[in-house]
């Protein structure tokens, strides 16, 4: 059935409209995949002879969060296809803690280009922009990371319990939060989810929120279903099953237009007139100083693995939007993401628990 029909939006698109949208979306996805395939074969320089035997052992792909979240799920799907292209096993490992900084601190400060040339790191945007927060006392910046490629994109989403009669729509949420603080589980402090609520605090006079940090998306669901929080701020992909099972109700998507897999969920700007766009951007980085020949090997493998039809189909079922960018295009997205975090200035907002 149409997701819009399942969660009860009666004034939006019909089931027929849903299939038209998804048919167009699938065609666009296939065309984009074909374009990426061509791009991957033409824009990434082939490895030179000096890198002919690279990699020579298993590659570690380090996820900065505990198992079970959106990033972990995505890269466990991706690993076998990257392994196929590299010709060696790719093992996903989890180094959680510090909102991602236990892992990222290792990547920029401890990894060595020779010793750790068989390591890749998942770096989440805008999570790493917590380095802007003076309280974090971090010395890193964007240029501290040896980014290889942008991998995927997942827009922000606010959800409440399906049976919570207090919140039928965004107006209910905003009115409630103006009278008393709404308790929100946004994941880690400084995440895209946290930034989206910080924008709302700026955009809506009197909007009050208290934050309860969580340990991944599963933890958010448990906090909400257990009535420990009023709302979760999350991303679309991981929460589609909970919507289809009528456990959680989507209230608003934090994107510039309705998202294809949730076409009947309005945007924040559509309902308030205020721009509020956040997303989980997942990138892949490696050790600083890695030789260009080895970078080329990794980029060639990533560009081919990300358009593998079987992998694309799995991520489509996963509701994860693949977005492959390298070079200047990647850096443009990175710098735009930092501007969003600077504008949100979430570290100046009240309500963190």
mmCIF file with all atom_site columns, C-alpha atoms in Angstrom, residues 234 256 294:
data_model
loop_
_atom_site.group_PDB
_atom_site.id
_atom_site.type_symbol
_atom_site.label_atom_id
_atom_site.label_alt_id
_atom_site.label_comp_id
_atom_site.label_asym_id
_atom_site.label_entity_id
_atom_site.label_seq_id
_atom_site.pdbx_PDB_ins_code
_atom_site.Cartn_x
_atom_site.Cartn_y
_atom_site.Cartn_z
_atom_site.occupancy
_atom_site.B_iso_or_equiv
_atom_site.pdbx_formal_charge
_atom_site.auth_seq_id
_atom_site.auth_comp_id
_atom_site.auth_asym_id
_atom_site.auth_atom_id
_atom_site.pdbx_PDB_model_num
ATOM 1 C CA . UNK A 1 234 ? 16.168 10.990 12.687 1.00 0.00 ? 234 UNK A CA 1
ATOM 2 C CA . UNK A 1 256 ? 13.786 21.311 0.268  1.00 0.00 ? 256 UNK A CA 1
ATOM 3 C CA . UNK A 1 294 ? 46.570 3.946  -3.663 1.00 0.00 ? 294 UNK A CA 1
#
